[in-house]
């Protein structure tokens, strides 16, 4: 009876909270839909930031209009398509060819957008300098094409621009078969003076995307600096910028399934920043200058990733490109050491059965089997406690006015009968991290996205669309979330414990 009363109290409390959230809670904050700001790269004397000066501009064009607004170099491989803007030499148009936005739609997932569009999200690279009279390329610079006019694997493209000082700036961009760009920047000094240059790159996002807001998933700024992982939410950067000086690592902006990252040149010290002013930026600048002498050519290479976070691909890049902890772009969480291995087990079962739903069932069964001895021990302990219930009730009645005596008699009873009252809970507690790891693994990995199970379940990464309110899918209506998982379960629990 006490157990039922406790559950009834919990259910009533949950129902009150749910009803309050439905009818009285304030609406969630919405994303600002006013005019966005576009970043403009200009020369500066201070190299503490990579030659960046934010300037207010209007971003009202649609994506299609923005793409037509500038001359472009098309890019394509087996996984992505898009283009590079010759205005600024910016990577600002990336589409994932193998991923649809919705289950029954042919519309592909779009990652990057031109900076003049409302959802501007792009990558730019360049040079900073402390020389006051140096004319540097910025995001308004019109680059010219040298040779190949389409970027594909094994067919790089080269962009060129010459400034008023007689200095030639050149970008050679390569693309592999998956998601990796290599940008080799060169400067040929055709003048008569010496100059110091600092290579930089940055990822710019005009506005904050809609994030899921789950505490087990990080979405926002991410980086590894001298082997230390840093994760900063959009809100954190709105309150205070993040700065790091390091000699190795990478940085970027991550979504649940997608990552945009930049990797500085190896063995070069650099300063990184996560900033929010008029937009969101993740940038780095090399802190040691590269000196350019007359008639000399200098260069710097930057790696850029615009990737779907496929486990095999990300792990492959981390190993082959020797990028430290790059596999942490996938948010494996605190239980990394067995969350990630669980994925490989699930992936094995998926390849064996061809169905991720079956794979989940099999991996759950395996874990239950592994922990069966603990579960069995728990069941025996609970059975012993059940046998002792009459005697425990008698002792409570006998010593109801003397709590100390009651505790002494209860402990004596446990000792005499060789029963540990918490032994039934301990095996369950040990299993909790493993089942949490399974949930985490299934939640963060893209491999289960839009994977079918059986019947009406066609996307295992989405919530179940059926409930009693749409007659389990017979009525073409998508009930609100609170009807699916909130009020309905609370009502069922109340009914069960009150009347059964």
Tab-separated table of C-alpha atoms in Angstrom:
chain	number	residue	atom	x	y	z
A	1	UNK	CA	0.000	0.000	0.000
A	2	UNK	CA	2.866	2.381	0.891
A	3	UNK	CA	4.475	1.658	-2.495
A	4	UNK	CA	1.237	2.461	-4.305
A	5	UNK	CA	0.813	5.678	-2.354
A	6	UNK	CA	4.360	6.730	-3.231
A	7	UNK	CA	3.856	6.022	-6.933
A	8	UNK	CA	0.493	7.790	-6.834
A	9	UNK	CA	2.132	10.860	-5.285
A	10	UNK	CA	4.883	10.857	-7.913
A	11	UNK	CA	2.345	10.473	-10.722
A	12	UNK	CA	0.216	13.334	-9.382
A	13	UNK	CA	3.289	15.552	-9.110
A	14	UNK	CA	4.335	14.705	-12.654
A	15	UNK	CA	0.810	15.431	-13.903
A	16	UNK	CA	0.806	18.836	-12.191
A	17	UNK	CA	4.180	19.722	-13.741
A	18	UNK	CA	3.068	18.604	-17.191
A	19	UNK	CA	-0.198	20.505	-17.043
A	20	UNK	CA	1.612	23.625	-15.836
A	21	UNK	CA	4.114	23.390	-18.690
A	22	UNK	CA	1.258	23.052	-21.189
A	23	UNK	CA	-1.017	25.847	-20.006
A	24	UNK	CA	1.051	28.252	-17.905
A	25	UNK	CA	4.736	28.020	-18.823
A	26	UNK	CA	6.134	30.940	-20.836
A	27	UNK	CA	6.814	30.251	-24.512
A	28	UNK	CA	10.362	29.206	-25.430
A	29	UNK	CA	12.633	31.930	-26.772
A	30	UNK	CA	12.512	32.283	-30.541
A	31	UNK	CA	15.403	32.905	-32.875
A	32	UNK	CA	15.764	36.552	-33.843
A	33	UNK	CA	14.426	36.933	-37.381
A	34	UNK	CA	15.627	40.493	-37.848
A	35	UNK	CA	18.296	41.407	-40.316
A	36	UNK	CA	21.495	39.348	-39.959
A	37	UNK	CA	25.004	40.667	-40.119
A	38	UNK	CA	27.691	39.691	-42.572
A	39	UNK	CA	31.353	39.576	-41.733
A	40	UNK	CA	33.891	41.469	-43.713
A	41	UNK	CA	37.598	40.687	-43.734
A	42	UNK	CA	39.724	43.840	-43.749
A	43	UNK	CA	43.298	44.627	-42.878
A	44	UNK	CA	44.163	45.539	-39.298
A	45	UNK	CA	47.290	46.423	-37.456
A	46	UNK	CA	46.484	44.206	-34.467
A	47	UNK	CA	46.847	40.460	-35.149
A	48	UNK	CA	45.073	39.419	-31.952
A	49	UNK	CA	42.142	38.529	-34.213
A	50	UNK	CA	42.488	37.324	-37.797
A	51	UNK	CA	42.139	40.607	-39.674
A	52	UNK	CA	38.422	40.729	-38.926
A	53	UNK	CA	36.249	43.777	-38.630
A	54	UNK	CA	32.525	43.149	-38.372
A	55	UNK	CA	30.411	45.545	-40.401
A	56	UNK	CA	26.654	45.807	-40.443
A	57	UNK	CA	25.051	44.691	-43.666
A	58	UNK	CA	21.646	43.374	-44.668
A	59	UNK	CA	21.219	39.666	-45.309
A	60	UNK	CA	17.804	39.320	-46.884
A	61	UNK	CA	18.481	37.255	-49.992
A	62	UNK	CA	17.220	33.712	-50.308
A	63	UNK	CA	19.732	30.933	-50.769
A	64	UNK	CA	18.940	30.647	-54.479
A	65	UNK	CA	19.294	34.407	-54.995
A	66	UNK	CA	22.588	34.466	-53.122
A	67	UNK	CA	24.017	31.673	-55.261
A	68	UNK	CA	23.150	33.595	-58.430
A	69	UNK	CA	24.544	36.819	-57.049
A	70	UNK	CA	28.222	35.784	-57.358
A	71	UNK	CA	30.366	33.873	-59.828
A	72	UNK	CA	31.078	30.349	-58.636
A	73	UNK	CA	33.192	27.234	-59.004
A	74	UNK	CA	31.103	24.049	-58.809
A	75	UNK	CA	32.306	21.269	-56.501
A	76	UNK	CA	31.218	17.645	-56.394
A	77	UNK	CA	32.250	14.176	-55.239
A	78	UNK	CA	30.408	11.041	-54.112
A	79	UNK	CA	29.131	12.656	-50.911
A	80	UNK	CA	28.774	16.400	-51.408
A	81	UNK	CA	27.911	18.950	-54.039
A	82	UNK	CA	27.921	22.718	-54.025
A	83	UNK	CA	30.158	25.593	-55.020
A	84	UNK	CA	32.831	28.070	-53.992
A	85	UNK	CA	32.198	31.790	-54.364
A	86	UNK	CA	34.803	33.651	-56.405
A	87	UNK	CA	33.836	36.705	-54.372
A	88	UNK	CA	36.028	36.187	-51.355
A	89	UNK	CA	37.103	32.663	-52.337
A	90	UNK	CA	34.654	31.405	-49.694
A	91	UNK	CA	33.314	27.850	-49.249
A	92	UNK	CA	29.653	28.696	-48.685
A	93	UNK	CA	27.546	26.142	-50.539
A	94	UNK	CA	27.603	22.520	-49.346
A	95	UNK	CA	24.847	19.930	-49.837
A	96	UNK	CA	24.978	16.335	-48.595
A	97	UNK	CA	23.983	14.162	-51.540
A	98	UNK	CA	23.281	11.040	-49.485
A	99	UNK	CA	21.091	12.577	-46.776
A	100	UNK	CA	17.501	13.789	-47.153
A	101	UNK	CA	16.052	16.481	-44.919
A	102	UNK	CA	12.913	14.429	-44.305
A	103	UNK	CA	12.153	10.746	-44.605
A	104	UNK	CA	9.802	10.939	-47.575
A	105	UNK	CA	11.432	13.911	-49.272
A	106	UNK	CA	14.039	14.155	-51.996
A	107	UNK	CA	15.245	17.490	-50.645
A	108	UNK	CA	18.838	17.065	-49.530
A	109	UNK	CA	20.429	18.288	-46.311
A	110	UNK	CA	22.085	21.681	-46.756
A	111	UNK	CA	25.039	22.472	-44.512
A	112	UNK	CA	26.567	25.755	-45.756
A	113	UNK	CA	24.848	28.850	-47.137
A	114	UNK	CA	26.184	32.086	-48.704
A	115	UNK	CA	26.917	34.934	-46.305
A	116	UNK	CA	24.319	37.185	-47.944
A	117	UNK	CA	21.476	34.780	-47.145
A	118	UNK	CA	19.453	34.721	-43.938
A	119	UNK	CA	21.024	31.438	-42.832
A	120	UNK	CA	24.550	32.380	-43.859
A	121	UNK	CA	27.058	29.719	-42.766
A	122	UNK	CA	30.418	29.651	-44.486
A	123	UNK	CA	34.191	29.153	-44.269
A	124	UNK	CA	36.798	31.662	-45.299
A	125	UNK	CA	40.580	31.675	-45.198
A	126	UNK	CA	43.222	34.295	-45.787
A	127	UNK	CA	46.158	36.255	-44.471
A	128	UNK	CA	46.614	38.983	-41.878
A	129	UNK	CA	49.540	41.377	-41.733
A	130	UNK	CA	50.983	44.018	-39.416
A	131	UNK	CA	52.136	46.105	-42.378
A	132	UNK	CA	49.925	49.186	-42.585
A	133	UNK	CA	50.233	49.671	-46.343
A	134	UNK	CA	49.451	46.067	-47.213
A	135	UNK	CA	46.378	45.490	-49.411
A	136	UNK	CA	44.968	42.104	-48.368
A	137	UNK	CA	42.197	40.039	-49.985
A	138	UNK	CA	38.930	40.017	-48.052
A	139	UNK	CA	35.448	38.565	-48.497
A	140	UNK	CA	34.673	41.131	-51.197
A	141	UNK	CA	37.759	40.353	-53.272
A	142	UNK	CA	37.059	39.043	-56.768
A	143	UNK	CA	39.348	36.091	-57.419
A	144	UNK	CA	40.184	34.759	-60.875
A	145	UNK	CA	40.368	31.083	-61.858
A	146	UNK	CA	43.641	29.570	-63.028
A	147	UNK	CA	43.095	26.380	-65.052
A	148	UNK	CA	40.473	23.884	-63.909
A	149	UNK	CA	37.032	25.435	-63.327
A	150	UNK	CA	35.351	22.602	-61.378
A	151	UNK	CA	36.535	21.107	-58.105
A	152	UNK	CA	36.392	17.316	-57.999
A	153	UNK	CA	38.614	14.630	-56.449
A	154	UNK	CA	42.053	14.607	-58.148
A	155	UNK	CA	41.132	17.882	-59.919
A	156	UNK	CA	42.007	20.825	-57.654
A	157	UNK	CA	41.151	24.415	-58.485
A	158	UNK	CA	43.444	27.435	-58.186
A	159	UNK	CA	42.360	31.014	-57.465
A	160	UNK	CA	44.566	34.073	-57.943
A	161	UNK	CA	44.495	37.745	-56.986
A	162	UNK	CA	47.186	40.442	-57.307
A	163	UNK	CA	47.183	43.496	-55.050
A	164	UNK	CA	48.474	47.021	-55.631
A	165	UNK	CA	51.826	46.157	-54.076
A	166	UNK	CA	52.603	43.631	-56.795
A	167	UNK	CA	52.019	40.698	-54.458
A	168	UNK	CA	50.239	37.651	-55.864
A	169	UNK	CA	47.876	35.723	-53.571
A	170	UNK	CA	46.941	32.205	-54.624
A	171	UNK	CA	44.633	29.515	-53.229
A	172	UNK	CA	44.778	25.915	-54.391
A	173	UNK	CA	41.815	23.915	-53.104
A	174	UNK	CA	41.677	20.112	-53.143
A	175	UNK	CA	38.752	17.801	-52.337
A	176	UNK	CA	38.797	14.103	-51.464
A	177	UNK	CA	36.005	11.570	-52.064
A	178	UNK	CA	34.303	12.314	-48.761
A	179	UNK	CA	34.315	15.558	-46.769
A	180	UNK	CA	37.864	16.930	-46.624
A	181	UNK	CA	39.095	20.130	-48.294
A	182	UNK	CA	42.763	21.093	-48.333
A	183	UNK	CA	43.448	24.787	-48.916
A	184	UNK	CA	47.024	25.627	-49.838
A	185	UNK	CA	47.566	29.388	-49.653
A	186	UNK	CA	50.593	30.944	-51.361
A	187	UNK	CA	51.994	34.446	-51.544
A	188	UNK	CA	54.528	35.495	-54.175
A	189	UNK	CA	56.215	38.752	-53.272
A	190	UNK	CA	56.752	40.696	-56.490
A	191	UNK	CA	57.537	43.912	-54.639
A	192	UNK	CA	60.724	45.302	-53.140
A	193	UNK	CA	59.876	45.121	-49.430
A	194	UNK	CA	59.766	42.487	-46.724
A	195	UNK	CA	56.399	41.652	-45.191
A	196	UNK	CA	55.125	39.509	-42.320
A	197	UNK	CA	52.001	37.439	-42.926
A	198	UNK	CA	49.810	35.400	-40.588
A	199	UNK	CA	47.504	32.722	-42.093
A	200	UNK	CA	44.055	32.417	-40.616
A	201	UNK	CA	40.697	30.726	-41.214
A	202	UNK	CA	37.262	31.090	-39.717
A	203	UNK	CA	33.814	29.534	-39.689
A	204	UNK	CA	30.996	32.083	-39.594
A	205	UNK	CA	27.344	31.453	-38.800
A	206	UNK	CA	24.987	34.406	-39.185
A	207	UNK	CA	22.481	33.194	-36.617
A	208	UNK	CA	22.053	30.490	-34.035
A	209	UNK	CA	20.366	27.362	-35.406
A	210	UNK	CA	17.525	25.621	-33.662
A	211	UNK	CA	19.152	23.196	-31.238
A	212	UNK	CA	17.534	20.169	-29.643
A	213	UNK	CA	18.485	21.268	-26.138
A	214	UNK	CA	19.131	17.754	-24.768
A	215	UNK	CA	21.625	17.710	-21.919
A	216	UNK	CA	23.241	14.543	-23.285
A	217	UNK	CA	24.074	16.174	-26.629
A	218	UNK	CA	26.419	19.077	-27.316
A	219	UNK	CA	25.581	21.426	-30.180
A	220	UNK	CA	27.661	24.534	-30.730
A	221	UNK	CA	31.365	25.345	-30.604
A	222	UNK	CA	33.884	22.551	-30.247
A	223	UNK	CA	37.639	22.207	-30.412
A	224	UNK	CA	40.666	20.307	-29.182
A	225	UNK	CA	43.624	22.431	-28.088
A	226	UNK	CA	46.824	20.676	-27.042
A	227	UNK	CA	44.782	17.485	-26.515
A	228	UNK	CA	42.184	19.205	-24.305
A	229	UNK	CA	38.570	19.074	-25.494
A	230	UNK	CA	36.562	22.290	-25.227
A	231	UNK	CA	32.794	22.467	-25.795
A	232	UNK	CA	30.972	25.779	-25.612
A	233	UNK	CA	27.242	26.297	-26.154
A	234	UNK	CA	25.954	29.220	-28.194
A	235	UNK	CA	24.641	30.788	-24.993
A	236	UNK	CA	28.041	30.489	-23.333
A	237	UNK	CA	29.725	32.381	-26.169
A	238	UNK	CA	27.012	35.028	-26.176
A	239	UNK	CA	27.988	35.786	-22.579
A	240	UNK	CA	31.769	35.487	-22.909
A	241	UNK	CA	34.145	34.689	-25.759
A	242	UNK	CA	36.514	31.743	-25.527
A	243	UNK	CA	40.228	32.077	-26.342
A	244	UNK	CA	42.964	29.450	-26.475
A	245	UNK	CA	46.634	29.460	-27.464
A	246	UNK	CA	47.975	26.098	-28.581
A	247	UNK	CA	50.391	24.328	-30.887
A	248	UNK	CA	48.097	21.537	-32.054
A	249	UNK	CA	44.434	20.750	-32.435
A	250	UNK	CA	41.350	21.789	-34.385
A	251	UNK	CA	38.153	23.781	-33.932
A	252	UNK	CA	34.681	24.029	-35.394
A	253	UNK	CA	30.920	24.219	-34.992
A	254	UNK	CA	28.938	21.040	-34.524
A	255	UNK	CA	25.298	20.056	-34.955
A	256	UNK	CA	23.799	16.745	-33.925
A	257	UNK	CA	24.723	14.975	-37.156
A	258	UNK	CA	26.980	17.478	-38.990
A	259	UNK	CA	30.325	19.109	-38.316
A	260	UNK	CA	32.188	22.047	-39.835
A	261	UNK	CA	35.806	22.103	-38.692
A	262	UNK	CA	39.121	23.734	-39.560
A	263	UNK	CA	42.550	22.308	-38.786
A	264	UNK	CA	45.572	24.647	-38.648
A	265	UNK	CA	48.900	23.681	-40.158
A	266	UNK	CA	50.873	21.133	-38.166
A	267	UNK	CA	53.607	22.221	-35.766
A	268	UNK	CA	52.551	25.880	-35.880
A	269	UNK	CA	51.412	27.848	-32.836
A	270	UNK	CA	48.013	29.457	-33.225
A	271	UNK	CA	45.409	31.423	-31.324
A	272	UNK	CA	41.774	30.319	-31.462
A	273	UNK	CA	38.597	32.161	-30.586
A	274	UNK	CA	34.917	31.362	-30.239
A	275	UNK	CA	33.076	34.673	-30.554
A	276	UNK	CA	29.593	36.097	-30.795
A	277	UNK	CA	29.086	39.721	-31.758
A	278	UNK	CA	26.900	40.241	-34.810
A	279	UNK	CA	27.239	36.575	-35.735
A	280	UNK	CA	28.896	33.416	-34.421
A	281	UNK	CA	32.519	32.729	-35.319
A	282	UNK	CA	35.098	30.041	-34.696
A	283	UNK	CA	38.472	31.248	-35.920
A	284	UNK	CA	42.201	30.777	-35.590
A	285	UNK	CA	45.265	32.772	-36.594
A	286	UNK	CA	48.843	31.602	-36.656
A	287	UNK	CA	50.742	33.546	-34.000
A	288	UNK	CA	54.200	33.255	-35.551
A	289	UNK	CA	54.629	35.312	-38.739
A	290	UNK	CA	55.805	33.955	-42.062
A	291	UNK	CA	58.246	36.431	-43.564
A	292	UNK	CA	57.944	37.199	-47.258
A	293	UNK	CA	61.075	38.495	-48.993
A	294	UNK	CA	61.166	40.048	-52.479
A	295	UNK	CA	60.747	37.439	-55.254
A	296	UNK	CA	60.073	34.742	-52.652
A	297	UNK	CA	57.019	32.480	-52.353
A	298	UNK	CA	55.604	31.465	-48.969
A	299	UNK	CA	52.750	29.055	-48.282
A	300	UNK	CA	50.455	27.625	-45.616
A	301	UNK	CA	48.011	24.716	-45.694
A	302	UNK	CA	44.683	24.508	-43.895
A	303	UNK	CA	42.373	21.508	-43.735
A	304	UNK	CA	38.611	22.017	-43.734
A	305	UNK	CA	35.879	19.488	-42.977
A	306	UNK	CA	32.222	19.842	-43.921
A	307	UNK	CA	31.138	16.401	-42.825
A	308	UNK	CA	28.303	14.130	-41.905
A	309	UNK	CA	29.450	12.563	-38.622
A	310	UNK	CA	29.670	8.981	-39.850
A	311	UNK	CA	31.677	7.002	-37.297
A	312	UNK	CA	33.888	5.151	-39.783
A	313	UNK	CA	34.621	8.324	-41.752
A	314	UNK	CA	35.408	10.466	-38.697
A	315	UNK	CA	37.625	7.743	-37.199
A	316	UNK	CA	39.350	7.342	-40.551
A	317	UNK	CA	40.167	11.042	-40.727
A	318	UNK	CA	41.388	11.067	-37.128
A	319	UNK	CA	43.819	8.250	-37.934
A	320	UNK	CA	44.889	8.985	-41.513
A	321	UNK	CA	45.127	12.757	-41.091
A	322	UNK	CA	46.660	12.396	-37.624
A	323	UNK	CA	44.193	14.813	-36.038
A	324	UNK	CA	44.180	14.389	-32.306
A	325	UNK	CA	40.849	13.435	-30.773
A	326	UNK	CA	38.961	14.234	-33.956
A	327	UNK	CA	36.640	11.315	-33.184
A	328	UNK	CA	35.212	13.491	-30.375
A	329	UNK	CA	33.283	15.448	-32.989
A	330	UNK	CA	30.772	12.690	-32.221
A	331	UNK	CA	29.539	13.339	-28.694
A	332	UNK	CA	30.255	9.975	-27.070
A	333	UNK	CA	30.003	11.555	-23.619
A	334	UNK	CA	31.445	10.612	-20.235
A	335	UNK	CA	31.135	6.874	-20.841
A	336	UNK	CA	33.207	7.064	-24.039
A	337	UNK	CA	35.179	3.932	-23.124
A	338	UNK	CA	32.142	1.689	-23.503
A	339	UNK	CA	29.662	3.900	-25.387
A	340	UNK	CA	31.804	3.799	-28.525
A	341	UNK	CA	32.484	0.027	-28.372
A	342	UNK	CA	28.728	-0.500	-28.000
A	343	UNK	CA	28.277	1.262	-31.337
A	344	UNK	CA	30.595	-1.218	-33.057
A	345	UNK	CA	28.610	-4.101	-31.557
A	346	UNK	CA	25.326	-2.534	-32.744
A	347	UNK	CA	26.831	-1.856	-36.161
A	348	UNK	CA	27.925	-5.508	-36.392
A	349	UNK	CA	24.398	-6.696	-35.613
A	350	UNK	CA	23.030	-4.209	-38.146
A	351	UNK	CA	25.281	-5.578	-40.876
A	352	UNK	CA	24.314	-9.095	-39.815
A	353	UNK	CA	20.539	-8.541	-39.805
A	354	UNK	CA	20.101	-5.520	-42.086
A	355	UNK	CA	17.813	-3.848	-39.532
A	356	UNK	CA	18.877	-1.412	-36.840
A	357	UNK	CA	15.774	-2.158	-34.764
A	358	UNK	CA	16.728	-5.825	-34.594
A	359	UNK	CA	20.309	-4.795	-33.802
A	360	UNK	CA	19.058	-2.750	-30.828
A	361	UNK	CA	17.058	-5.725	-29.563
A	362	UNK	CA	20.056	-8.035	-29.893
A	363	UNK	CA	22.497	-5.710	-28.136
A	364	UNK	CA	20.000	-5.165	-25.318
A	365	UNK	CA	19.536	-8.926	-24.975
A	366	UNK	CA	23.317	-9.410	-24.871
A	367	UNK	CA	23.713	-6.896	-22.053
A	368	UNK	CA	20.848	-8.449	-20.133
A	369	UNK	CA	22.510	-11.835	-20.574
A	370	UNK	CA	25.877	-10.512	-19.368
A	371	UNK	CA	24.262	-9.017	-16.281
A	372	UNK	CA	21.968	-11.977	-15.623
A	373	UNK	CA	24.016	-13.195	-12.612
A	374	UNK	CA	23.681	-9.759	-11.011
A	375	UNK	CA	19.984	-9.578	-11.870
A	376	UNK	CA	19.445	-13.054	-10.455
A	377	UNK	CA	21.227	-12.053	-7.245
A	378	UNK	CA	18.979	-8.998	-7.045
A	379	UNK	CA	15.856	-11.141	-7.485
A	380	UNK	CA	16.981	-13.492	-4.674
A	381	UNK	CA	17.665	-10.548	-2.371
A	382	UNK	CA	14.237	-9.071	-3.068
A	383	UNK	CA	12.636	-12.464	-2.452
A	384	UNK	CA	14.311	-12.681	0.961
A	385	UNK	CA	13.134	-9.201	1.813
A	386	UNK	CA	9.595	-10.175	0.855
A	387	UNK	CA	9.739	-13.146	3.238
A	388	UNK	CA	10.796	-10.809	6.047
A	389	UNK	CA	7.940	-8.366	5.427
A	390	UNK	CA	5.566	-9.802	8.091
A	391	UNK	CA	8.268	-9.686	10.749
A	392	UNK	CA	9.253	-6.153	9.726
A	393	UNK	CA	5.619	-5.028	10.027
A	394	UNK	CA	5.430	-6.634	13.496
A	395	UNK	CA	8.571	-4.830	14.648
A	396	UNK	CA	7.246	-1.489	13.351
A	397	UNK	CA	4.052	-1.943	15.352
A	398	UNK	CA	5.932	-3.123	18.441
A	399	UNK	CA	8.445	-0.260	18.469
A	400	UNK	CA	6.461	2.474	16.756
A	401	UNK	CA	7.233	4.914	19.551
A	402	UNK	CA	10.944	4.118	19.799
A	403	UNK	CA	12.747	4.746	16.520
A	404	UNK	CA	16.177	3.858	17.891
A	405	UNK	CA	14.984	0.507	19.210
A	406	UNK	CA	13.223	-0.165	15.908
A	407	UNK	CA	16.423	0.428	13.954
A	408	UNK	CA	18.368	-1.868	16.301
A	409	UNK	CA	15.828	-4.657	15.952
A	410	UNK	CA	15.701	-4.274	12.166
A	411	UNK	CA	19.489	-4.472	11.893
A	412	UNK	CA	19.504	-7.529	14.134
A	413	UNK	CA	16.844	-9.115	11.907
A	414	UNK	CA	18.916	-8.468	8.773
A	415	UNK	CA	22.017	-9.899	10.425
A	416	UNK	CA	20.220	-12.960	11.745
A	417	UNK	CA	18.625	-13.757	8.390
A	418	UNK	CA	21.798	-12.751	6.442
A	419	UNK	CA	19.958	-10.174	4.335
A	420	UNK	CA	21.375	-6.902	3.002
A	421	UNK	CA	18.517	-4.426	2.350
A	422	UNK	CA	20.427	-2.609	-0.405
A	423	UNK	CA	21.736	-5.719	-2.156
A	424	UNK	CA	18.673	-5.782	-4.407
A	425	UNK	CA	19.370	-2.255	-5.653
A	426	UNK	CA	23.124	-2.503	-6.196
A	427	UNK	CA	22.998	-4.754	-9.306
A	428	UNK	CA	20.460	-2.400	-10.891
A	429	UNK	CA	22.680	0.619	-10.186
A	430	UNK	CA	25.653	-1.117	-11.822
A	431	UNK	CA	23.629	-1.716	-14.990
A	432	UNK	CA	22.363	1.862	-15.316
A	433	UNK	CA	25.538	3.284	-16.972
A	434	UNK	CA	25.420	0.589	-19.645
A	435	UNK	CA	21.816	1.255	-20.591
A	436	UNK	CA	22.474	4.983	-20.516
A	437	UNK	CA	25.431	4.354	-22.852
A	438	UNK	CA	23.155	2.443	-25.241
A	439	UNK	CA	20.687	5.331	-25.278
A	440	UNK	CA	23.502	7.840	-25.796
A	441	UNK	CA	25.038	5.796	-28.614
A	442	UNK	CA	21.728	5.456	-30.446
A	443	UNK	CA	20.897	9.137	-29.952
A	444	UNK	CA	24.105	10.728	-31.242
A	445	UNK	CA	25.119	8.486	-34.161
A	446	UNK	CA	23.948	9.336	-37.662
A	447	UNK	CA	23.909	5.699	-38.751
A	448	UNK	CA	20.434	5.173	-37.272
A	449	UNK	CA	19.010	8.335	-38.848
A	450	UNK	CA	15.971	7.518	-41.035
A	451	UNK	CA	16.552	3.780	-40.596
A	452	UNK	CA	13.312	1.715	-40.634
A	453	UNK	CA	12.255	-1.002	-38.206
A	454	UNK	CA	8.981	-2.754	-39.052
A	455	UNK	CA	5.410	-1.652	-39.704
A	456	UNK	CA	4.709	1.992	-38.975
A	457	UNK	CA	8.198	2.661	-37.545
A	458	UNK	CA	10.115	4.004	-40.536
A	459	UNK	CA	12.593	6.237	-38.730
A	460	UNK	CA	14.214	4.931	-35.567
A	461	UNK	CA	15.727	8.329	-34.811
A	462	UNK	CA	12.292	9.981	-34.650
A	463	UNK	CA	9.591	9.663	-32.015
A	464	UNK	CA	6.850	7.096	-32.472
A	465	UNK	CA	4.080	8.895	-34.417
A	466	UNK	CA	1.292	6.644	-33.127
A	467	UNK	CA	-0.845	6.938	-30.028
A	468	UNK	CA	-4.390	6.370	-28.871
A	469	UNK	CA	-5.159	9.951	-29.944
A	470	UNK	CA	-4.681	9.159	-33.652
A	471	UNK	CA	-5.990	5.585	-33.285
A	472	UNK	CA	-2.429	4.256	-33.507
A	473	UNK	CA	-1.745	5.799	-36.866
A	474	UNK	CA	-5.127	5.196	-38.536
A	475	UNK	CA	-5.988	8.917	-38.444
A	476	UNK	CA	-3.560	11.114	-40.440
A	477	UNK	CA	-2.888	13.488	-37.553
A	478	UNK	CA	0.318	14.157	-35.640
A	479	UNK	CA	-0.642	14.627	-31.970
A	480	UNK	CA	1.237	17.207	-29.877
A	481	UNK	CA	4.189	15.888	-27.914
A	482	UNK	CA	2.451	16.223	-24.551
A	483	UNK	CA	-0.298	13.874	-25.747
A	484	UNK	CA	2.282	11.387	-26.945
A	485	UNK	CA	4.503	11.127	-23.903
A	486	UNK	CA	3.227	13.358	-21.112
A	487	UNK	CA	-0.369	13.555	-20.038
A	488	UNK	CA	-1.277	10.188	-21.525
A	489	UNK	CA	1.284	8.247	-19.496
A	490	UNK	CA	0.429	10.163	-16.356
A	491	UNK	CA	-3.283	9.360	-16.775
A	492	UNK	CA	-2.555	5.689	-17.397
A	493	UNK	CA	-0.375	5.476	-14.289
A	494	UNK	CA	-2.971	7.220	-12.163
A	495	UNK	CA	-5.740	4.920	-13.375
A	496	UNK	CA	-3.627	1.803	-12.849
A	497	UNK	CA	-2.513	2.574	-9.322
A	498	UNK	CA	-5.828	3.977	-8.167
A	499	UNK	CA	-8.150	1.231	-9.399
A	500	UNK	CA	-6.114	-1.906	-10.107
